[in-house]
Short mmCIF file of C-alpha atoms in Angstrom, two decimals:
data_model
loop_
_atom_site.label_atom_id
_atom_site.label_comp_id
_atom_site.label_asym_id
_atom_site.label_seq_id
_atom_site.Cartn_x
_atom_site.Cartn_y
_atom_site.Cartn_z
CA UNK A 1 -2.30 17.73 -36.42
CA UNK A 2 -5.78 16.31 -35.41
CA UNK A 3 -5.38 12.90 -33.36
CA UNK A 4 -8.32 10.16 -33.90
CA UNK A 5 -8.63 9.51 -30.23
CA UNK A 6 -10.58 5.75 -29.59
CA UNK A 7 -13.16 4.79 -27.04
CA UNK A 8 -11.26 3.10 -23.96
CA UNK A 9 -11.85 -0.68 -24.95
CA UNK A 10 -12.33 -1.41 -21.24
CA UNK A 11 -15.29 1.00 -20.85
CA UNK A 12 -16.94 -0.53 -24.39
CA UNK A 13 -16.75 -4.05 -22.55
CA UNK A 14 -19.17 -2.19 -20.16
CA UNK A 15 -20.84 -0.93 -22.37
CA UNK A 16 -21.49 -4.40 -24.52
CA UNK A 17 -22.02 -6.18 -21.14
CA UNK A 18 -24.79 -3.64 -19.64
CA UNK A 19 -26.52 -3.58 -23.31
CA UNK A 20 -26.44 -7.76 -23.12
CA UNK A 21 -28.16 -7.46 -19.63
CA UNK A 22 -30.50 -4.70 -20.44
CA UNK A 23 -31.60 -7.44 -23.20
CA UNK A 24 -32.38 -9.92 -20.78
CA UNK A 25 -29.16 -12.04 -21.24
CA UNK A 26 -26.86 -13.62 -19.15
CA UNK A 27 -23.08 -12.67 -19.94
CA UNK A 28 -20.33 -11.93 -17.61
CA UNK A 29 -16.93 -10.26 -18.64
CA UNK A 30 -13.45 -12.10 -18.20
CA UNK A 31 -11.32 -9.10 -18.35
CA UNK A 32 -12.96 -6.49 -16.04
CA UNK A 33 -13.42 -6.44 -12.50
CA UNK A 34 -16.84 -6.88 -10.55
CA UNK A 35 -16.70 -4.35 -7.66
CA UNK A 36 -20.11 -4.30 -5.33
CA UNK A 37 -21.58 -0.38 -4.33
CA UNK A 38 -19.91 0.99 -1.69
CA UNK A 39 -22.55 3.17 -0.46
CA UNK A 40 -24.79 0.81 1.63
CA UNK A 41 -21.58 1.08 3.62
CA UNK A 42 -20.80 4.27 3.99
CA UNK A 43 -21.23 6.78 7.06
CA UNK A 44 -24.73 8.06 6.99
CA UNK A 45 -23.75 11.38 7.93
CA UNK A 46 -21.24 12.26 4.90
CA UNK A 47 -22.20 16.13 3.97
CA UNK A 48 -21.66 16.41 0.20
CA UNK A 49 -19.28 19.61 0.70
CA UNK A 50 -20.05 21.76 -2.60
CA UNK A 51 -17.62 24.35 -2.39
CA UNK A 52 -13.88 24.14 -4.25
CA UNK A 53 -11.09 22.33 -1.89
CA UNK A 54 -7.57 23.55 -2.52
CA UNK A 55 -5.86 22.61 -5.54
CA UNK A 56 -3.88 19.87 -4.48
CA UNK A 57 -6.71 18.58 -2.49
CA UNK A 58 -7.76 18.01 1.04
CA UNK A 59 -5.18 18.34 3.77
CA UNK A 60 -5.63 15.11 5.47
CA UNK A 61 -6.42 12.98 2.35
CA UNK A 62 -2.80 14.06 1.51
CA UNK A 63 -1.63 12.82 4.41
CA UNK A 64 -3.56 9.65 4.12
CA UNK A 65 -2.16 8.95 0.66
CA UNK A 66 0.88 9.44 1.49
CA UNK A 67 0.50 7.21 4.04
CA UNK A 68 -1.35 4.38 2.58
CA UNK A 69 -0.87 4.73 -1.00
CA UNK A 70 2.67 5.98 -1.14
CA UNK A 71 3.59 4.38 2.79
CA UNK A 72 6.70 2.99 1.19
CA UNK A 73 8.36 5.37 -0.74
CA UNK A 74 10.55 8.27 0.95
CA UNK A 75 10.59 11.00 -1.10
CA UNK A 76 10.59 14.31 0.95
CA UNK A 77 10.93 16.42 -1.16
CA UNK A 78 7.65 15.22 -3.32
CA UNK A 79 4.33 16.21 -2.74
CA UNK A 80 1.35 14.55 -2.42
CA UNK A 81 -1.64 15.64 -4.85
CA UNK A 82 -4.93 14.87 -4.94
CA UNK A 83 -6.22 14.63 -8.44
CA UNK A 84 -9.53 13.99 -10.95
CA UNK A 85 -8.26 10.21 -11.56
CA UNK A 86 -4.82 8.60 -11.83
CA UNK A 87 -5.39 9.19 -15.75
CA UNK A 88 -5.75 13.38 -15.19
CA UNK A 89 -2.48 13.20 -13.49
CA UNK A 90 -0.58 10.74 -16.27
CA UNK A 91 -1.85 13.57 -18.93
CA UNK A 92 -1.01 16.56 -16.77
CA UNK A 93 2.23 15.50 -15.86
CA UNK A 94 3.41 14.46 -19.40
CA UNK A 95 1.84 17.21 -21.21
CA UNK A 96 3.99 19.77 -19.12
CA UNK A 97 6.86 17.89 -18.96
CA UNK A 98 7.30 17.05 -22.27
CA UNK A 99 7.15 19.11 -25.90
CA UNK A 100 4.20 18.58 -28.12
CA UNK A 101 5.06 16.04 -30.35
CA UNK A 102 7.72 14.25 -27.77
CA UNK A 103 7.77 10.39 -27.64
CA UNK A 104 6.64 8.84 -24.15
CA UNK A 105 8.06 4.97 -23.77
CA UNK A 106 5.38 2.48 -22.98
CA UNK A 107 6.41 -0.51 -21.27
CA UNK A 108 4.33 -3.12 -22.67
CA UNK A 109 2.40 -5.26 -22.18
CA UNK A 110 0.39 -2.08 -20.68
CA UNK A 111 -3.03 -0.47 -19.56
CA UNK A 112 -4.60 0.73 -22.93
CA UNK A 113 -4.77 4.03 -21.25
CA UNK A 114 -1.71 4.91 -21.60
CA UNK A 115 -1.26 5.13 -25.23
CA UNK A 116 -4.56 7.11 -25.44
CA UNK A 117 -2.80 9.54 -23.04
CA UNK A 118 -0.12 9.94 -25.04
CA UNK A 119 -2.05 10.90 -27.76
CA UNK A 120 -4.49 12.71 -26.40
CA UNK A 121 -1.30 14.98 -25.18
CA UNK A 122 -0.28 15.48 -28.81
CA UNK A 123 3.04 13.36 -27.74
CA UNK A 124 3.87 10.09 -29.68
CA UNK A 125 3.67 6.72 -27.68
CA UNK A 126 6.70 3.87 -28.96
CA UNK A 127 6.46 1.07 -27.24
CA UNK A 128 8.95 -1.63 -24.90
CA UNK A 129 7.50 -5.09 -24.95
CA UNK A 130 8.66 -7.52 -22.58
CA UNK A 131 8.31 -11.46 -22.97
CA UNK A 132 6.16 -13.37 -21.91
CA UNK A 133 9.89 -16.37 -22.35
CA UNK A 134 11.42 -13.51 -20.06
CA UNK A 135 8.42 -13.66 -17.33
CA UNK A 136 7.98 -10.02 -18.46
CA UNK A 137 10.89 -8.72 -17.09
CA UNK A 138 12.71 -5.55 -18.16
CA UNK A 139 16.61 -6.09 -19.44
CA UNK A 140 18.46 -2.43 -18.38
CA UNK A 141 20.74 -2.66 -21.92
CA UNK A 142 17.90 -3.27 -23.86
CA UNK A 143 15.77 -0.10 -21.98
CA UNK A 144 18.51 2.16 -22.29
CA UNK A 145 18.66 1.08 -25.97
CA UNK A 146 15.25 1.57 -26.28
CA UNK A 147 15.36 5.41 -24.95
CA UNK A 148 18.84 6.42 -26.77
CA UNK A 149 17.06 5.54 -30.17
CA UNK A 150 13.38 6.66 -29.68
CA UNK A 151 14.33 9.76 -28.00
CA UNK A 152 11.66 9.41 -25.51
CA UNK A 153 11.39 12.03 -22.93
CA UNK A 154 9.63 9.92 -20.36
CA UNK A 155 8.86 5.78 -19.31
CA UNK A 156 5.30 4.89 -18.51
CA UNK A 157 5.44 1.45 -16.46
CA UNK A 158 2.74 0.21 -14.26
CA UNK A 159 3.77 -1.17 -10.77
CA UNK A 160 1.97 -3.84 -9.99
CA UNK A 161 1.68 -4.85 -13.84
CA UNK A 162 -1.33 -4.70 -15.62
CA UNK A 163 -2.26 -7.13 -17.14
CA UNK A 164 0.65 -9.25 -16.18
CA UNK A 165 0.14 -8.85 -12.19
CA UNK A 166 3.86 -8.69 -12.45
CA UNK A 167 5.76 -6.57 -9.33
CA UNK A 168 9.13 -5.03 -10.80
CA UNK A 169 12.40 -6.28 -8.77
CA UNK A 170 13.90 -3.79 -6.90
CA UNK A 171 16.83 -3.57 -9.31
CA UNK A 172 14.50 -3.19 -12.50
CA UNK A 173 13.32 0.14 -10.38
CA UNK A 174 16.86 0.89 -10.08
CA UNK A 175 17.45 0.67 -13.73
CA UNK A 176 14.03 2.25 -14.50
CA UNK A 177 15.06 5.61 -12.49
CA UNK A 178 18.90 5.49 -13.56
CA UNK A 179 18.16 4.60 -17.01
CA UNK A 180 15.67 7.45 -17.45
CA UNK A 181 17.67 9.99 -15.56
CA UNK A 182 21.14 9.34 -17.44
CA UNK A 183 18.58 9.91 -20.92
CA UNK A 184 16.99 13.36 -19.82
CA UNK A 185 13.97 11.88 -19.02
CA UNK A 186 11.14 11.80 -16.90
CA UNK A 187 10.35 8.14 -15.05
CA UNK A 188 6.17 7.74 -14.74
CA UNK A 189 5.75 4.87 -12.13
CA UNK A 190 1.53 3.99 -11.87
CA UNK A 191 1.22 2.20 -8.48
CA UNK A 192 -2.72 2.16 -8.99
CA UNK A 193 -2.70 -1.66 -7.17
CA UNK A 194 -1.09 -0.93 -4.28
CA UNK A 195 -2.64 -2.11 -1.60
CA UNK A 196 -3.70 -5.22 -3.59
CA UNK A 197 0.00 -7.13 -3.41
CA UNK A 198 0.22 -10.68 -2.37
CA UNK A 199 4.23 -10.68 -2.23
CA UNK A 200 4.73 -7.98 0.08
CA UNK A 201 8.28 -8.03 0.99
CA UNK A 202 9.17 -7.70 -3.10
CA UNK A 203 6.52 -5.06 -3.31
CA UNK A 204 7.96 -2.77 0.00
CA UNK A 205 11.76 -3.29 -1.96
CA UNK A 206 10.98 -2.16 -5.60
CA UNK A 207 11.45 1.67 -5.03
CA UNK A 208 14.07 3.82 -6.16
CA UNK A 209 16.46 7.26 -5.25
CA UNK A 210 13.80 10.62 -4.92
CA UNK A 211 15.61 12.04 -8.15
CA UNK A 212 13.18 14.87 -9.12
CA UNK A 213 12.29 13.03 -12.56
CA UNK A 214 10.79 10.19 -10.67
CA UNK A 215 6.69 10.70 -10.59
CA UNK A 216 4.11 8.01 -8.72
CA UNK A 217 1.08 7.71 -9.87
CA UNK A 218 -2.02 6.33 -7.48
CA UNK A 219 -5.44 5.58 -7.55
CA UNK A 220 -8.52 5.16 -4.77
CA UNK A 221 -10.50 3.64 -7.66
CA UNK A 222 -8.66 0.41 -7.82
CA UNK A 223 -7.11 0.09 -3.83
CA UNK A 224 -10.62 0.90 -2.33
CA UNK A 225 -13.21 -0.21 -4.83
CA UNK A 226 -14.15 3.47 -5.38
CA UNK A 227 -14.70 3.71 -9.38
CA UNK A 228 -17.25 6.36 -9.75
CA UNK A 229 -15.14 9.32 -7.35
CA UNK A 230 -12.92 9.25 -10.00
CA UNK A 231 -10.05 10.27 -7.22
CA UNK A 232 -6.62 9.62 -7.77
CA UNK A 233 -3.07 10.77 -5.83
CA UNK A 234 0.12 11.52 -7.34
CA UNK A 235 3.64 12.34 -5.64
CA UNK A 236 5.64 15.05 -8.01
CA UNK A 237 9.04 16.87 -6.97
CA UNK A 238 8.33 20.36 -5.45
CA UNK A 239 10.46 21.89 -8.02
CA UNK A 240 8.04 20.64 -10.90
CA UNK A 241 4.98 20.57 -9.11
CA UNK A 242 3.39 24.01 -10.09
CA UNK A 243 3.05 22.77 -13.87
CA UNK A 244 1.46 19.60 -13.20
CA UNK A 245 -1.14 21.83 -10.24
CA UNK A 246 -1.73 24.58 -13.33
CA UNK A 247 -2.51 22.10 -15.69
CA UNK A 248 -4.68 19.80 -13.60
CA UNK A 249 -6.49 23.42 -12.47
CA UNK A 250 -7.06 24.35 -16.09
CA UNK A 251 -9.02 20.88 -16.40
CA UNK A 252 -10.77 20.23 -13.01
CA UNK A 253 -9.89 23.32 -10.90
CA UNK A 254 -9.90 20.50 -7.88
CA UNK A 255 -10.27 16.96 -7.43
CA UNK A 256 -14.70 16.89 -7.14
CA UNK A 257 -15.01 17.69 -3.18
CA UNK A 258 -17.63 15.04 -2.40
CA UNK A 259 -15.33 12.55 -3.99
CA UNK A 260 -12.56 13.96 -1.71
CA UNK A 261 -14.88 13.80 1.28
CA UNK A 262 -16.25 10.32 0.73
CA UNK A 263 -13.07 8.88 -0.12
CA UNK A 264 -11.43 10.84 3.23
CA UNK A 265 -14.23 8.57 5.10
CA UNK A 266 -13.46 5.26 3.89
CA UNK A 267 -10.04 5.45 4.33
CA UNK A 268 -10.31 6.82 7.99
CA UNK A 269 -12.63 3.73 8.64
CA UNK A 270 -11.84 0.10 9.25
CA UNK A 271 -11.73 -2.55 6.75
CA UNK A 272 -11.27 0.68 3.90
CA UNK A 273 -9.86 -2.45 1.43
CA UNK A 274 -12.52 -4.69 0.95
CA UNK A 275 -11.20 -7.50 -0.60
CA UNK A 276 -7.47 -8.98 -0.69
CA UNK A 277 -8.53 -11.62 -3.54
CA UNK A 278 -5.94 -14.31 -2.05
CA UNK A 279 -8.81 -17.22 -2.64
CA UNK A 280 -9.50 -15.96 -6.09
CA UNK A 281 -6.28 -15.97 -6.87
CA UNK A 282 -5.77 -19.37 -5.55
CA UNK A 283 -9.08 -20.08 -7.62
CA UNK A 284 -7.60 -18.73 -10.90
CA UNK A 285 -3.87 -19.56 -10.83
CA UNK A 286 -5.15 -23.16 -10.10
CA UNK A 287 -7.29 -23.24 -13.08
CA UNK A 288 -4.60 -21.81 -15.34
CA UNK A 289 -2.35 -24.63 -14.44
CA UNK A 290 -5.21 -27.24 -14.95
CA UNK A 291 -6.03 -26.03 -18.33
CA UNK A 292 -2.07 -25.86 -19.15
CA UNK A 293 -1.97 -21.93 -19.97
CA UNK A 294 1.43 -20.86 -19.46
CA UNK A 295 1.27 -17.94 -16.91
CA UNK A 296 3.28 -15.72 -14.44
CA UNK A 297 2.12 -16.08 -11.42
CA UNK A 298 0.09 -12.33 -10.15
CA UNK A 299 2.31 -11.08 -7.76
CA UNK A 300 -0.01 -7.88 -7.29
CA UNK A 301 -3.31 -6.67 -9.21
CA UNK A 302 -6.27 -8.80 -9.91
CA UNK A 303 -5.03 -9.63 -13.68
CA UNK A 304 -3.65 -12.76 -15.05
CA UNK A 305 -2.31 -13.12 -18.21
CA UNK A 306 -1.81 -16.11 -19.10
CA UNK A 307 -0.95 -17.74 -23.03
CA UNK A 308 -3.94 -19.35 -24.70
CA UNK A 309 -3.72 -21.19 -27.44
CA UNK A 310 -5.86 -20.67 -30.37
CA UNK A 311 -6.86 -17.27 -28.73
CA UNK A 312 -8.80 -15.83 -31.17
CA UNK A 313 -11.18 -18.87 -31.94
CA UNK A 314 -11.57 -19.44 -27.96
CA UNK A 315 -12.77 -15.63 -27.55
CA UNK A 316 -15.28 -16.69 -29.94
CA UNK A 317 -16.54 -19.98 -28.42
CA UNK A 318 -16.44 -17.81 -24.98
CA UNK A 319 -18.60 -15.05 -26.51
CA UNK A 320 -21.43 -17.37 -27.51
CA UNK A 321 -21.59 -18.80 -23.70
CA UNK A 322 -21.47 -14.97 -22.41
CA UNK A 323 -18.35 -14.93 -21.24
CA UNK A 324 -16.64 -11.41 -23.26
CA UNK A 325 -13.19 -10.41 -23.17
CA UNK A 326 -10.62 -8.13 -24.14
CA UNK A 327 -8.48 -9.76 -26.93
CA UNK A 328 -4.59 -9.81 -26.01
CA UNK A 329 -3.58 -7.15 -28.37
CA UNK A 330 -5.19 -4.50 -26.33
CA UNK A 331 -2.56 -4.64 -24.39
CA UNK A 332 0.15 -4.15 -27.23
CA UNK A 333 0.25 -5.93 -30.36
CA UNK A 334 2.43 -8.20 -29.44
CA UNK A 335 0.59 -9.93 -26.90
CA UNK A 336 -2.98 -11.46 -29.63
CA UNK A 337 -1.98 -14.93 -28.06
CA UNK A 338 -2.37 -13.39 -24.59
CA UNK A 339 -5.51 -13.44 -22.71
CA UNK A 340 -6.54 -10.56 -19.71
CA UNK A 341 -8.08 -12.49 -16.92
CA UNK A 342 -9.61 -10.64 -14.12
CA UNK A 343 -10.24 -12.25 -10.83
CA UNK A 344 -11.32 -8.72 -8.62
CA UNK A 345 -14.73 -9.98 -8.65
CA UNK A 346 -16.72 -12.61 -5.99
CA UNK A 347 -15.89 -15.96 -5.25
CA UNK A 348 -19.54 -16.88 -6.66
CA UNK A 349 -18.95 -15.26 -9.81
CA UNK A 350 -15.55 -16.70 -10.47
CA UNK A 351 -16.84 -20.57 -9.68
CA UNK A 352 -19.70 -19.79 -12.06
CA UNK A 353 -16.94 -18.44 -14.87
CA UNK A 354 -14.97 -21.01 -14.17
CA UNK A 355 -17.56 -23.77 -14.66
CA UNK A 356 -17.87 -22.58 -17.90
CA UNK A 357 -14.37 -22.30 -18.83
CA UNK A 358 -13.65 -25.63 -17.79
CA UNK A 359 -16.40 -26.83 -20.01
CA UNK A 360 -15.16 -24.96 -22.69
CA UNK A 361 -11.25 -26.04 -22.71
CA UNK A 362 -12.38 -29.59 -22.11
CA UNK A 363 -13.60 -29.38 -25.65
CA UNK A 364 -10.75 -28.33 -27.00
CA UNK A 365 -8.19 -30.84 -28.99
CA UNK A 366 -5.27 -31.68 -26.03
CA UNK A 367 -2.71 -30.10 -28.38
CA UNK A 368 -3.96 -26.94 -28.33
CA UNK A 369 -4.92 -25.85 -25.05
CA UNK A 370 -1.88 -24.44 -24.10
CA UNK A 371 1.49 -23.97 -25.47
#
């Protein structure tokens, strides 16, 4: 059966934004992150190394990503490979681990991504959706319901959330691992915000037993403001391994070697995380509570997702002062009176959103600008 795959909506908000500039307008976007060229400071002296590395990637990269990326997880008998992108590795480890036309859980509300996976995989995505009542949390009866009816052979939960910027309990990863290994299936945990946490003792705490269904997904996109390398890490059981190294060789052969080699640089360096966003969080939580949007606080990310009332009408009064957006149902269809807010940008940019936020929920009738 053909699948009608769809554009990733975060990449169209690029696209719509770039267009708007090209035009000579002024428009920012709400829901993406603003991350400045690396390259003015990189090492002068980086060869761009054309030949093929091994498979699963550069020796010491491994080691660094399973050191920084992966520090707090002890899974020996893992290993640690370097891949085309944390979304190569999501499709190569559920389309070998799963039959085509298996069902892949999605704990919602979730990266868009993930659903596209699924079908791009020829598997079938169903879908868990926390509340927002419940601060997003994940009930273990209710999961293992969800998995003894669907059928699902694997759970696809980002860890820090996004949007929500929600970090699991230690106990939800508990559940999350026992849940999925007492049903069969496979557990998909996508760490991709790592080493952007802001409760750190809850973040070190949510990991679970190294049961050979459990898979962690990473990215050097997000943690070091690294986009374009399209570079990624992954930890997989030995025993399972080979499938998900054939299938990401069939696509990419290797993870690109100058992407390997730049991203081996930064993290050698000092200062290899450029931002830790703590003042534009501050900045953004503040304003949240100002403008009475109910909101979970971001424990880890740069998302907030807070409710917004009238959601639909304010994305339009936003779009004609420049300010575009992802609407809430992006990230599930449960979530329309949700709105993605990103704050991984600079401090300028978010005063200068702000200022025109503030303007525009001023203008908004008292009883409905939050909920």
């Amino acid at each position: 059966m053909n699948r009608r795959l769809r554009k990733s909506p975060t990449l169209v908000l690029a696209e719509s934004i770039a267009t708007a500039r090209r035009n000579g307008e002024t428009v920012f976007s709400i829901s993406t992150p603003t991350f400045q060229d690396r390259a003015p400071t990189l090492p002068t002296d980086i060869q761009p190394l054309t030949t093929l590395t091994s498979s699963c990637g550069f020796e010491e990269l491994r080691e660094k990503a399973r050191a920084h990326l992966f520090g707090k997880w002890n899974l020996p008998q893992h290993e640690c490979i370097i891949v085309g992108g944390a979304k190569s590795s999501i499709f190569c480890i559920i389309r070998t681990m799963l039959p085509v036309g298996g069902k892949v859980l999605v704990v919602s509300p979730h990266w868009p991504s993930y659903e596209d996976l699924v079908e791009l995989a020829h598997l079938n995505p169903v879908f868990y959706n926390t509340a927002f009542e419940d601060g997003f949390a994940l009930d273990g009866k209710r999961l293992e319901r969800a998995l003894r009816v669907s059928g699902a052979g694997a759970v696809i939960c980002s860890n820090p959330g996004n949007p929500t910027g929600r970090i699991l309990e230690q106990q939800e990863v508990d559940m999350l691992c026992r849940a999925t290994a007492d049903a069969g299936a496979i557990l998909v945990l996508d760490e991709s915000f790592s080493n952007i946490v802001f409760d750190v003792p809850k973040w070190r705490a949510a990991v679970c037993s190294p049961g050979d269904h459990v898979f962690v997904i990473n990215s050097f996109s997000k943690n070091y403001h690294l986009q374009g390398l399209r570079l990624g890490a992954c930890l997989v059981h030995r025993e399972r391994s080979s499938q998900v190294v054939a299938a990401h060789q069939t696509l990419l052969s290797a993870a690109p070697t100058p992407s390997q080699n730049i991203a081996l640089r930064v993290v050698r360096g000092q200062g290899a995380i450029p931002e830790d966003y703590s003042s534009q969080r501050r900045l953004m939580l503040d304003f949240a509570a100002a403008q009475g949007w109910p909101h979970v606080a971001t424990d880890g990310g740069f998302y907030l997702f807070p409710l917004v009332a009238n959601a639909m009408s304010f994305r339009r009064r936003m779009e004609a002062r420049g300010l575009l957006s992802l609407p809430g149902e992006t990230f599930g269809a449960e979530y329309a009176d949700h709105l993605r807010i990103c704050f991984g940008k600079p401090v300028p940019e978010i005063r200068r959103i702000l200022g025109i936020l503030v303007e525009l929920a001023s203008g908004l009738p008292e009883t409905t600008r939050g909920h």
